[in-house]
Short mmCIF file of C-alpha atoms in Angstrom, two decimals:
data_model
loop_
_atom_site.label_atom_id
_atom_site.label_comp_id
_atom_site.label_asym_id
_atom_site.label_seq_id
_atom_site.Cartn_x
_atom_site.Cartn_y
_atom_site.Cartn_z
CA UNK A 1 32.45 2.37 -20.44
CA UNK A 2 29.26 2.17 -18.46
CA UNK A 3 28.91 -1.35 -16.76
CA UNK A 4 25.64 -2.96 -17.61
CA UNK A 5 23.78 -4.51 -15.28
CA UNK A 6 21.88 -7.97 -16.09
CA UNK A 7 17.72 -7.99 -14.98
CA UNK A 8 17.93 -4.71 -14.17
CA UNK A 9 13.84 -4.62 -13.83
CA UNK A 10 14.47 -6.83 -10.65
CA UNK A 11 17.20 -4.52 -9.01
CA UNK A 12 14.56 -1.73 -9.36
CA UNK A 13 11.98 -4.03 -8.07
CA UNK A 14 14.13 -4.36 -4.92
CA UNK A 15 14.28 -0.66 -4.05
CA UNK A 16 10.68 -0.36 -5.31
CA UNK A 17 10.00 -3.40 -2.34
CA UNK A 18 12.20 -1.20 0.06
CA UNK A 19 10.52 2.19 -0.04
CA UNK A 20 7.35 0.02 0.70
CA UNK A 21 8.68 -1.20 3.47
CA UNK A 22 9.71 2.53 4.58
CA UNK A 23 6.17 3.44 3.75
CA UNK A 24 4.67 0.84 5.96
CA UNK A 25 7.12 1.50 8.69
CA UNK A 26 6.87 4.86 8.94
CA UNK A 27 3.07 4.61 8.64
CA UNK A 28 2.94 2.31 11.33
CA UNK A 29 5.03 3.72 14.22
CA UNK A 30 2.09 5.39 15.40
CA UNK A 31 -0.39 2.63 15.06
CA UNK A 32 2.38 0.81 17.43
CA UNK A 33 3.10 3.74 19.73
CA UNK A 34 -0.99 4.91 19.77
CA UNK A 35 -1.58 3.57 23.51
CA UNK A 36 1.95 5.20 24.64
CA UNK A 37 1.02 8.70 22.80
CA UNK A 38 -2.42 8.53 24.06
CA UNK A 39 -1.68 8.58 27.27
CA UNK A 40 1.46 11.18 26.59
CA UNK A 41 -0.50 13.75 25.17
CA UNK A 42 -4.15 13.05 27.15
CA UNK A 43 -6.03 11.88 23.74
CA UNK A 44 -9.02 9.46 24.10
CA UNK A 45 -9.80 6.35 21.40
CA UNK A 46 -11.93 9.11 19.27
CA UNK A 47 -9.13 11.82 19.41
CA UNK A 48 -7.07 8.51 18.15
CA UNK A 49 -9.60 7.76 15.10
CA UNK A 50 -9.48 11.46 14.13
CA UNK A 51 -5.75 11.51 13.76
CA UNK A 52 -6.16 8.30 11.86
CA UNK A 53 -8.48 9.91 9.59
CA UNK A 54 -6.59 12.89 9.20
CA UNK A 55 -3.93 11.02 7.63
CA UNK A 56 -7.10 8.68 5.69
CA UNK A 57 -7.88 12.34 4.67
CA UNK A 58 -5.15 13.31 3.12
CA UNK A 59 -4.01 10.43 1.57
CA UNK A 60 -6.77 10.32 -0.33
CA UNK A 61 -6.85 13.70 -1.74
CA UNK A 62 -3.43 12.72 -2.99
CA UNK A 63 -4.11 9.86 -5.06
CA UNK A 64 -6.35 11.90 -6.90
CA UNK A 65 -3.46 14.25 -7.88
CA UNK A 66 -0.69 11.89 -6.87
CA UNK A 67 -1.11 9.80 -10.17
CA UNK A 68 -1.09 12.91 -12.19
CA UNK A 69 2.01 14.13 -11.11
CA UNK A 70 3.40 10.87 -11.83
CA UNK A 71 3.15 10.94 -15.19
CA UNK A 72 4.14 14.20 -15.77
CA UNK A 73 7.21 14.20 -13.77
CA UNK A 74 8.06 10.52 -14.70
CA UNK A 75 8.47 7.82 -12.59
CA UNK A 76 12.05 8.63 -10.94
CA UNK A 77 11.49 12.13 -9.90
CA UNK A 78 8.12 11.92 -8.85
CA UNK A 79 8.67 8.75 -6.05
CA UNK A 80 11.81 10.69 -4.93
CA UNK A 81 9.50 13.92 -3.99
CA UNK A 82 6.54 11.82 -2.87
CA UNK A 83 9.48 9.85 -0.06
CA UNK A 84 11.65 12.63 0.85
CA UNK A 85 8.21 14.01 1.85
CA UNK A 86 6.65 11.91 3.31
CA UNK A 87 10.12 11.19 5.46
CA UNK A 88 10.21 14.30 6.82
CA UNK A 89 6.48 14.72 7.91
CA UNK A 90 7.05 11.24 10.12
CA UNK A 91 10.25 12.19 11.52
CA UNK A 92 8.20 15.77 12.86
CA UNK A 93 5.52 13.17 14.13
CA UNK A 94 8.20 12.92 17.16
CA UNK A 95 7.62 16.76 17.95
CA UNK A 96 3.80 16.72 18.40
CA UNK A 97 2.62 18.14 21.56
CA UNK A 98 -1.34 17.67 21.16
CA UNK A 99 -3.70 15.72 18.96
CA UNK A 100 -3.81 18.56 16.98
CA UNK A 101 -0.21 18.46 15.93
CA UNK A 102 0.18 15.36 15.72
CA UNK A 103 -3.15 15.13 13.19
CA UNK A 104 -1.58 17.58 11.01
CA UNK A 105 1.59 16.10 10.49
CA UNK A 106 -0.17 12.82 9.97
CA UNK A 107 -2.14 14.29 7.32
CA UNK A 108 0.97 15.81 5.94
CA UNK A 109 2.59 12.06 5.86
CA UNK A 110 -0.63 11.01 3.84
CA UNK A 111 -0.39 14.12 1.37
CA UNK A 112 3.62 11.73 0.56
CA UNK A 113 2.84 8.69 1.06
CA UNK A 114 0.51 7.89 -1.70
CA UNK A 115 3.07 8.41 -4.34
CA UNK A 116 4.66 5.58 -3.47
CA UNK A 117 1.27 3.84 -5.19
CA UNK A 118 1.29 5.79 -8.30
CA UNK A 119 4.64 5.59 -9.05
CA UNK A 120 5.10 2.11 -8.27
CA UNK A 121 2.50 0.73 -10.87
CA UNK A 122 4.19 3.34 -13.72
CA UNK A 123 7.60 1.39 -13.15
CA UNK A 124 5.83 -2.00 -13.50
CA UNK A 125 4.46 -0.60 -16.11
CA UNK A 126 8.12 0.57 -17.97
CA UNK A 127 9.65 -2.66 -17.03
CA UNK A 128 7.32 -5.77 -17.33
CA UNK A 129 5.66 -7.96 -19.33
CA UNK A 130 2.16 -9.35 -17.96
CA UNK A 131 3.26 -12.86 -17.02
CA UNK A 132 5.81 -11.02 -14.50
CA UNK A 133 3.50 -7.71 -13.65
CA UNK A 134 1.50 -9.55 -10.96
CA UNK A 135 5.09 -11.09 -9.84
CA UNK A 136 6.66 -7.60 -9.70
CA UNK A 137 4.07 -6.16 -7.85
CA UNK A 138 3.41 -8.79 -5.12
CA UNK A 139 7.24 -8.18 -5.07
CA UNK A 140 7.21 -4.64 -4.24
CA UNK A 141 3.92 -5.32 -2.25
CA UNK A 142 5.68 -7.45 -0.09
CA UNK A 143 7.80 -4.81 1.50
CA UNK A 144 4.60 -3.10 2.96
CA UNK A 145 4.09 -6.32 4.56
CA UNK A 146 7.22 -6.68 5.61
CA UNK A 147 7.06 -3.15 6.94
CA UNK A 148 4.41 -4.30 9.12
CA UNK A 149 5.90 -7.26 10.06
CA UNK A 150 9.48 -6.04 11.60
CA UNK A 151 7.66 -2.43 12.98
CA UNK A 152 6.29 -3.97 15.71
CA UNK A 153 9.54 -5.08 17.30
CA UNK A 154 11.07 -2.65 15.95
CA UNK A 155 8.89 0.01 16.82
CA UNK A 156 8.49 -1.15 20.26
CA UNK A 157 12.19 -1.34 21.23
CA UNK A 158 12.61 2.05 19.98
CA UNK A 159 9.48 3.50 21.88
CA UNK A 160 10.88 1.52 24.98
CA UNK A 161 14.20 2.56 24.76
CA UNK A 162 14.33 5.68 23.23
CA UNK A 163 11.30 7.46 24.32
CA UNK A 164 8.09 7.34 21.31
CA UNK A 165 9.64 10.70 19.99
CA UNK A 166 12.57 9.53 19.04
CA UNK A 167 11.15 6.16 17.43
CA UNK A 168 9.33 8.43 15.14
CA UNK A 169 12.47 10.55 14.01
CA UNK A 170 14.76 7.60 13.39
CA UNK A 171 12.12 6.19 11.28
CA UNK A 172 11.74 9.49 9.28
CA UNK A 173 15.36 9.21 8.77
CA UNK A 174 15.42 5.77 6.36
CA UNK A 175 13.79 7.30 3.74
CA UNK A 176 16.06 10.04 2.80
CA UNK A 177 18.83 7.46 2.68
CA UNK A 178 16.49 5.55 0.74
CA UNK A 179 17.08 8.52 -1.83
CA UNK A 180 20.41 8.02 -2.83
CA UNK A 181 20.02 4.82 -4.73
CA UNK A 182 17.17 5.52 -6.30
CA UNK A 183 18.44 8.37 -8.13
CA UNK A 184 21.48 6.67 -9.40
CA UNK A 185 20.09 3.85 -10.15
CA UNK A 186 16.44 4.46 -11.53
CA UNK A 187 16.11 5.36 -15.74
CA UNK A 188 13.41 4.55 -18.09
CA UNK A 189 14.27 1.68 -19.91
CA UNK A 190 14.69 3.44 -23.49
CA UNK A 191 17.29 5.79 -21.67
CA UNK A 192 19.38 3.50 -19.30
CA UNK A 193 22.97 3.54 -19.39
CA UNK A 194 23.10 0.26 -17.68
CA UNK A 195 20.81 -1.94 -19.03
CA UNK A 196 21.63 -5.22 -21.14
CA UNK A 197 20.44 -5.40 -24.91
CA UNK A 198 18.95 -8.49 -24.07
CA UNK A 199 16.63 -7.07 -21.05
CA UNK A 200 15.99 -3.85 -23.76
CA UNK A 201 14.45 -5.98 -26.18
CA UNK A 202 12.30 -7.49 -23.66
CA UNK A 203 10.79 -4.58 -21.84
CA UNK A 204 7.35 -3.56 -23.00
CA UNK A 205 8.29 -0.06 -23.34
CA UNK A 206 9.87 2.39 -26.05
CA UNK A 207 10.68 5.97 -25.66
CA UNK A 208 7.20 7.56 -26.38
CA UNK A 209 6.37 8.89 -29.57
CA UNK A 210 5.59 12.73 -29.65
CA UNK A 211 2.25 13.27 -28.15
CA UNK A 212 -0.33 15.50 -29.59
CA UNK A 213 -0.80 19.05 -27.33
CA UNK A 214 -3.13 17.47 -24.59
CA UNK A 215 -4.61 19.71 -21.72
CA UNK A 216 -4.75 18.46 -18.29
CA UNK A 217 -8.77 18.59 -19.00
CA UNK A 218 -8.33 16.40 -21.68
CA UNK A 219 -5.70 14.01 -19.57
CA UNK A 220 -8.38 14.28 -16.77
CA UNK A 221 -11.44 13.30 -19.19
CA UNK A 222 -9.42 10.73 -20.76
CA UNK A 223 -8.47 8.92 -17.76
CA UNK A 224 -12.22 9.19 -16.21
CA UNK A 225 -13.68 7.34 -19.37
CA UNK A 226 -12.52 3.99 -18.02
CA UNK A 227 -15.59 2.32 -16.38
CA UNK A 228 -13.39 -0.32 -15.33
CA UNK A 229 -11.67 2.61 -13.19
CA UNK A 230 -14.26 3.43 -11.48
CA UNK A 231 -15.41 -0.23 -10.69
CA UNK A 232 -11.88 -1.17 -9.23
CA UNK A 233 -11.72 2.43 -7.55
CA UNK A 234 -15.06 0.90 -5.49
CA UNK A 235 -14.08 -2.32 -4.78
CA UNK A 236 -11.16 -0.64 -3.24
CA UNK A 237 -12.77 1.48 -1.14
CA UNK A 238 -14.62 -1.20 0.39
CA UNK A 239 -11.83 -4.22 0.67
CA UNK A 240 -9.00 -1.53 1.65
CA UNK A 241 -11.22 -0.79 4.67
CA UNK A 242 -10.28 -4.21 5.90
CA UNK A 243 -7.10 -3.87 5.62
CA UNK A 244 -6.90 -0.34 7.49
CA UNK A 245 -8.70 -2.04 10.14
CA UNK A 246 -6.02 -4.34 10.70
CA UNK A 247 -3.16 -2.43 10.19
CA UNK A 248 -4.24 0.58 12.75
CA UNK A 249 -7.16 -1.21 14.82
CA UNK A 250 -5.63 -4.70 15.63
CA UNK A 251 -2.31 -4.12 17.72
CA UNK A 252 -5.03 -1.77 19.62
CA UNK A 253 -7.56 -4.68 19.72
CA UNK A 254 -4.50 -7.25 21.17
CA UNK A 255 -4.20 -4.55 24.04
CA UNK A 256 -7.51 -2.85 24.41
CA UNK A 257 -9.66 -6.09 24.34
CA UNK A 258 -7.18 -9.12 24.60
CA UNK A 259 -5.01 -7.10 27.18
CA UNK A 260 -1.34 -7.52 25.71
CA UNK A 261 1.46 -5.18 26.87
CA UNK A 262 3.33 -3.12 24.41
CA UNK A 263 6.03 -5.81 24.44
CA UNK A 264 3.97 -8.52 23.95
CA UNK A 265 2.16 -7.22 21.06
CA UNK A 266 5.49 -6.49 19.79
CA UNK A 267 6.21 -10.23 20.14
CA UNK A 268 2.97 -11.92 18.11
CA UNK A 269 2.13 -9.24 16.01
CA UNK A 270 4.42 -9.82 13.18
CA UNK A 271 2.41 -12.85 12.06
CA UNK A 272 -0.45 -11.18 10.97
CA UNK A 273 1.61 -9.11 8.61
CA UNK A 274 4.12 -12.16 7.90
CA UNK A 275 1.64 -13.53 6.24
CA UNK A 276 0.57 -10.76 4.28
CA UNK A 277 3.61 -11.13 2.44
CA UNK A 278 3.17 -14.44 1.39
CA UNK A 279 -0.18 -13.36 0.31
CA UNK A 280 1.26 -10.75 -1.89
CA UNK A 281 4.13 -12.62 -3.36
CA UNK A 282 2.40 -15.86 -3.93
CA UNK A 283 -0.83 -14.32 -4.94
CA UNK A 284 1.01 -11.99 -7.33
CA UNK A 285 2.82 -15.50 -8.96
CA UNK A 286 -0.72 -17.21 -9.26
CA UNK A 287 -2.30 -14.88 -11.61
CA UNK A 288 0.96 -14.89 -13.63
CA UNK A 289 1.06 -18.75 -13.46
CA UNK A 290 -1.86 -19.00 -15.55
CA UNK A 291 -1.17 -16.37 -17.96
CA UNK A 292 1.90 -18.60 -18.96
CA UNK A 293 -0.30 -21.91 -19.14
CA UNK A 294 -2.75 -19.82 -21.47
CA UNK A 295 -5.03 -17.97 -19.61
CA UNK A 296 -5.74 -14.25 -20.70
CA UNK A 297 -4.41 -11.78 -18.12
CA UNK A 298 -8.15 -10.42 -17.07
CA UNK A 299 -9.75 -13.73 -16.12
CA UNK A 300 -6.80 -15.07 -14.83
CA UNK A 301 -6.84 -12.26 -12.60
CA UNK A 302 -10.09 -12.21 -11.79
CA UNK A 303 -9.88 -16.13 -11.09
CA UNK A 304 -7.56 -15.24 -7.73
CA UNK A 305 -8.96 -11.95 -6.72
CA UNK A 306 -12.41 -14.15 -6.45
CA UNK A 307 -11.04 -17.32 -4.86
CA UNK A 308 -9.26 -14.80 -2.29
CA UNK A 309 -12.93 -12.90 -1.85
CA UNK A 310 -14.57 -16.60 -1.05
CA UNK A 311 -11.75 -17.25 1.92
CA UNK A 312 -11.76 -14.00 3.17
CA UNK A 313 -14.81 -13.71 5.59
CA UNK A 314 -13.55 -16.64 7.67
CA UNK A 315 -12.36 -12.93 9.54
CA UNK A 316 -15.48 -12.84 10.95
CA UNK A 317 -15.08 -15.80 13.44
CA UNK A 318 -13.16 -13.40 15.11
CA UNK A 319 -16.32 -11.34 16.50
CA UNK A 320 -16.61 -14.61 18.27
CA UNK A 321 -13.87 -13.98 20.62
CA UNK A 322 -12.06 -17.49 19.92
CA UNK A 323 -8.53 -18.20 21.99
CA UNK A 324 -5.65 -15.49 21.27
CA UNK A 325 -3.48 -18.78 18.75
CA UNK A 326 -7.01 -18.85 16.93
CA UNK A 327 -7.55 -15.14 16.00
CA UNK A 328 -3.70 -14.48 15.30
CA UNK A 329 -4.43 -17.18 12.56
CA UNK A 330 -7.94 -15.79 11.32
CA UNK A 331 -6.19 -12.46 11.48
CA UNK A 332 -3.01 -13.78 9.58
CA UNK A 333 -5.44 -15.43 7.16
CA UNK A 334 -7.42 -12.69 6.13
CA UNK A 335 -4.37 -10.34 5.75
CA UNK A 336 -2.83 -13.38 3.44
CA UNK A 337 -6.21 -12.77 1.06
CA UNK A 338 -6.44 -9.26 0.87
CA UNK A 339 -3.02 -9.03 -0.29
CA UNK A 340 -3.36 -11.39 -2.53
CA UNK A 341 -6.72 -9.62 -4.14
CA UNK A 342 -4.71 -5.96 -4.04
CA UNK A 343 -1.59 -7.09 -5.80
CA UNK A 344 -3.95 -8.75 -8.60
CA UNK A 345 -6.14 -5.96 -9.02
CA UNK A 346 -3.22 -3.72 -9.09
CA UNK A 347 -1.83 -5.78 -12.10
CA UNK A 348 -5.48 -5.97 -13.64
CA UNK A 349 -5.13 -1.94 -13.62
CA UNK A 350 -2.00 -2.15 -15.62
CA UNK A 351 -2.92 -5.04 -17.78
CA UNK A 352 -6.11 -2.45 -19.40
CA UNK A 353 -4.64 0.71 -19.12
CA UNK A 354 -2.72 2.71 -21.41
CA UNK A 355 1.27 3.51 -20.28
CA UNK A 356 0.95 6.58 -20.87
CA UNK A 357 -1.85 7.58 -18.42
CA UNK A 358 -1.78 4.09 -16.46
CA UNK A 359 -0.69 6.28 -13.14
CA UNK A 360 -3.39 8.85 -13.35
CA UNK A 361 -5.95 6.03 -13.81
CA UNK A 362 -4.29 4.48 -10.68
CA UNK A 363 -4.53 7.50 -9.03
CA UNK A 364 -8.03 7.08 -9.00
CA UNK A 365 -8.77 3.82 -8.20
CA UNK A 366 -6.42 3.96 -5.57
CA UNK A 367 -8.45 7.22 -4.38
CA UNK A 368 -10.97 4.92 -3.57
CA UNK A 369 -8.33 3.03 -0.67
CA UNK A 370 -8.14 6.43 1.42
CA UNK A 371 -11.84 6.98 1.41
CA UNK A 372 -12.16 3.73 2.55
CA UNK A 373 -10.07 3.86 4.95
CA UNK A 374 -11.45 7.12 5.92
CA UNK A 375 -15.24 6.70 6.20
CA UNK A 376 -14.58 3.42 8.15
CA UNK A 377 -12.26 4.64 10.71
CA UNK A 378 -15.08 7.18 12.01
CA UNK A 379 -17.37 3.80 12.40
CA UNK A 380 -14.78 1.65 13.56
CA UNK A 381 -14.40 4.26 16.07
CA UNK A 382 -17.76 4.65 17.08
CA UNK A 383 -18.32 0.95 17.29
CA UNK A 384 -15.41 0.23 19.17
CA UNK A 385 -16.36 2.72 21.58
CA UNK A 386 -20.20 2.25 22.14
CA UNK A 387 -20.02 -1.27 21.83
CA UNK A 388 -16.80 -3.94 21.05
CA UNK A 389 -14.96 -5.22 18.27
CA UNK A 390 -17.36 -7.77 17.46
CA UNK A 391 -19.07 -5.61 15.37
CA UNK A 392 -16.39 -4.29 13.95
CA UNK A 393 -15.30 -8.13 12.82
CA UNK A 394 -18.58 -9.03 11.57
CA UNK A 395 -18.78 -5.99 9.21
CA UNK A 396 -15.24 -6.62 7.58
CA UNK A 397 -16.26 -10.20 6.70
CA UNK A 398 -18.59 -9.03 3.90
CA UNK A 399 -16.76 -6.66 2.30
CA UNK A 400 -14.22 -8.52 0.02
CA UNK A 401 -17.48 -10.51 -1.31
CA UNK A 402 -19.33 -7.52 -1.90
CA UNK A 403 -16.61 -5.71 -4.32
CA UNK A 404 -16.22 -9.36 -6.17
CA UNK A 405 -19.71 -8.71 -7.30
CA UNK A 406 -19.12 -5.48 -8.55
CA UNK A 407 -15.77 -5.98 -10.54
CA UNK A 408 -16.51 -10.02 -11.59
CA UNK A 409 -17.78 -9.03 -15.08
CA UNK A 410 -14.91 -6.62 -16.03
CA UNK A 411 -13.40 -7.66 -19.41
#
């Protein structure tokens, strides 16, 4: 007899949490590593921001098919693709010998990597209620952050020790061990072997009734109907551009402008990113928190996505060049609102869209991360290189108040 397996949704929530934190890792290494490969293979700060986008690039094209595929392959096969791929386009990062090579397997590691986005959602999706979705995905959120947290240690003792090549092939590495518990473990709830009649009654999902014949037009036409997508697909493309910024720019900005060694960045780092994932656990429990005292799941997400947009700018003191303990904690405390505003509008996209095309929707708003992330790299990079950061601080401070306004009257 099959042994069941009691909250099953939060075992799945755990691997969902630790392919993030592959995700992040893997994206990171060269974020980590860019002074070190800069210098290896005779690229300037531009040459940098083009690889960057290169993988912006990509990963944006693939959220706009990524979410597709994710709901026709179903949740388990389609993240097991979208990470075995990904897994091996990092760990052939290490064999790069020009900033050519090393921007196209970058922008094959985007092409994966935004799977992991798609698919995540549709399994919140399968396996929560909304007073838990915001919970579940500040969960799974978390391990991005924590991603970013332990890679620059990590990332540094392995570029230190082991040469940058080789920090970028054992990294490729965790994800196809990754593999072999998701497959055995991972089942839509109607279909699981292992799970409890209790948790089966409380899932939100039942096998799906037999759809009409749909083409992919139709799927397509369906999913771009949603006005609401295409407001939350903006207000991602301009608060994801934040977060970019401090996830590629700032370990450059601690050495570039602030004049840390590799170690040393390796050393402080981590808070910025520690307290990202408190922002996305605790922010993901806030929203939830007032569903359960009565609150509809909209406005109570809305309430914390604003009251993260109104702390947010405090970012820009950082154009200011205050004393290295001060930005750490301006840096630490934007990172702690952004996450909190991304794993609530990630549950506001599964609160009002269908199952049964809720990763295709995704897909789309989630488009609008990657062109973010890719139109403000190339200004970043200009800006950093005519001028400072400064600049670059100032403009990030407006942004998560700017897409409040446009998403504040979604319903």
């Amino acid at each position: 007899m099959t042994r069941r397996i009691p909250h099953l949704r939060w075992w799945i929530t755990a691997l969902l949490f630790l392919s993030t934190v592959i995700n992040y890792v893997d994206r990171q290494t060269l974020s980590i590593l860019a002074r070190t490969v800069q210098n290896d293979l005779g690229m300037s700060d531009l040459d940098y921001a083009h690889v960057v986008q290169a993988f912006l690039l990509a990963y944006t094209l693939a959220y706009l098919v990524a979410g597709r595929v994710t709901d026709l392959l179903g949740t388990r096969l389609s993240l097991a693709v979208f990470l075995g791929w990904w897994s091996l386009a990092n760990l052939l990062t290490g064999f790069a010998r020009s900033a050519l090579s090393l921007g196209v397997f970058r922008f094959l590691l985007g092409l994966g990597e935004a799977g992991n986005y798609t698919a995540a959602p549709k399994a919140v999706s399968e396996w929560f209620q909304p007073k838990e979705r915001a919970l579940a995905v500040g969960i799974y959120t978390a391990g991005a952050m924590v991603g970013a947290t332990i890679s620059p240690p990590l990332i540094s003792w392995l570029g230190g020790n082991f040469g940058w090549r080789m920090a970028f092939v054992a990294t490729g590495g965790l994800g196809l061990v990754w593999l072999i518990p998701w497959l055995w473990l991972y089942r839509e709830p109607w279909r699981h072997p292992r799970i409890t009649p209790e948790e089966a009654a409380s899932v939100p999902s039942r096998p799906p009734a037999p759809a009409a014949s749909r083409s992919e037009w139709q799927s397509w036409r369906e999913a771009a109907s949603y006005r609401e997508a295409w407001l939350l697909m903006s207000a991602r493309l301009l608060t994801d551009s934040v977060w970019y910024f401090y996830l590629f720019w700032f370990p450059k900005y601690l050495m570039d402008a602030r004049g840390l060694t590799l170690a040393e960045v390796g050393r402080i780092a981590w808070v910025v990113y520690l307290a990202a994932d408190l922002g996305s656990v605790i922010g993901g429990a806030l929203s939830g928190r007032l569903i359960r005292r009565g609150s509809a799941p909209v406005r109570a997400r809305l309430y914390v996505m604003g009251s993260a947009a109104l702390v947010a700018p405090l970012g820009g003191l950082l154009a200011l060049r205050p004393p290295l303990e001060i930005a750490l904690l301006l840096a630490a405390l934007v990172s702690f609102c952004h996450l909190t505003w991304q794993v609530t509008l990630t549950a506001l996209v599964v609160d009002i869209i269908p199952q049964r095309i809720v990763a295709t929707v995704f897909g789309l708003v989630a488009a609008g991360s990657g062109l973010g992330g890719f139109l403000s790299t190339d200004v970043i990079g200009r800006l950093v290189t005519a001028y400072s950061y400064a600049p670059v601080f100032a403009l990030m401070a407006i942004l998560h108040p700017s897409a409040f306004l446009l998403i504040r009257r979604i319903r």
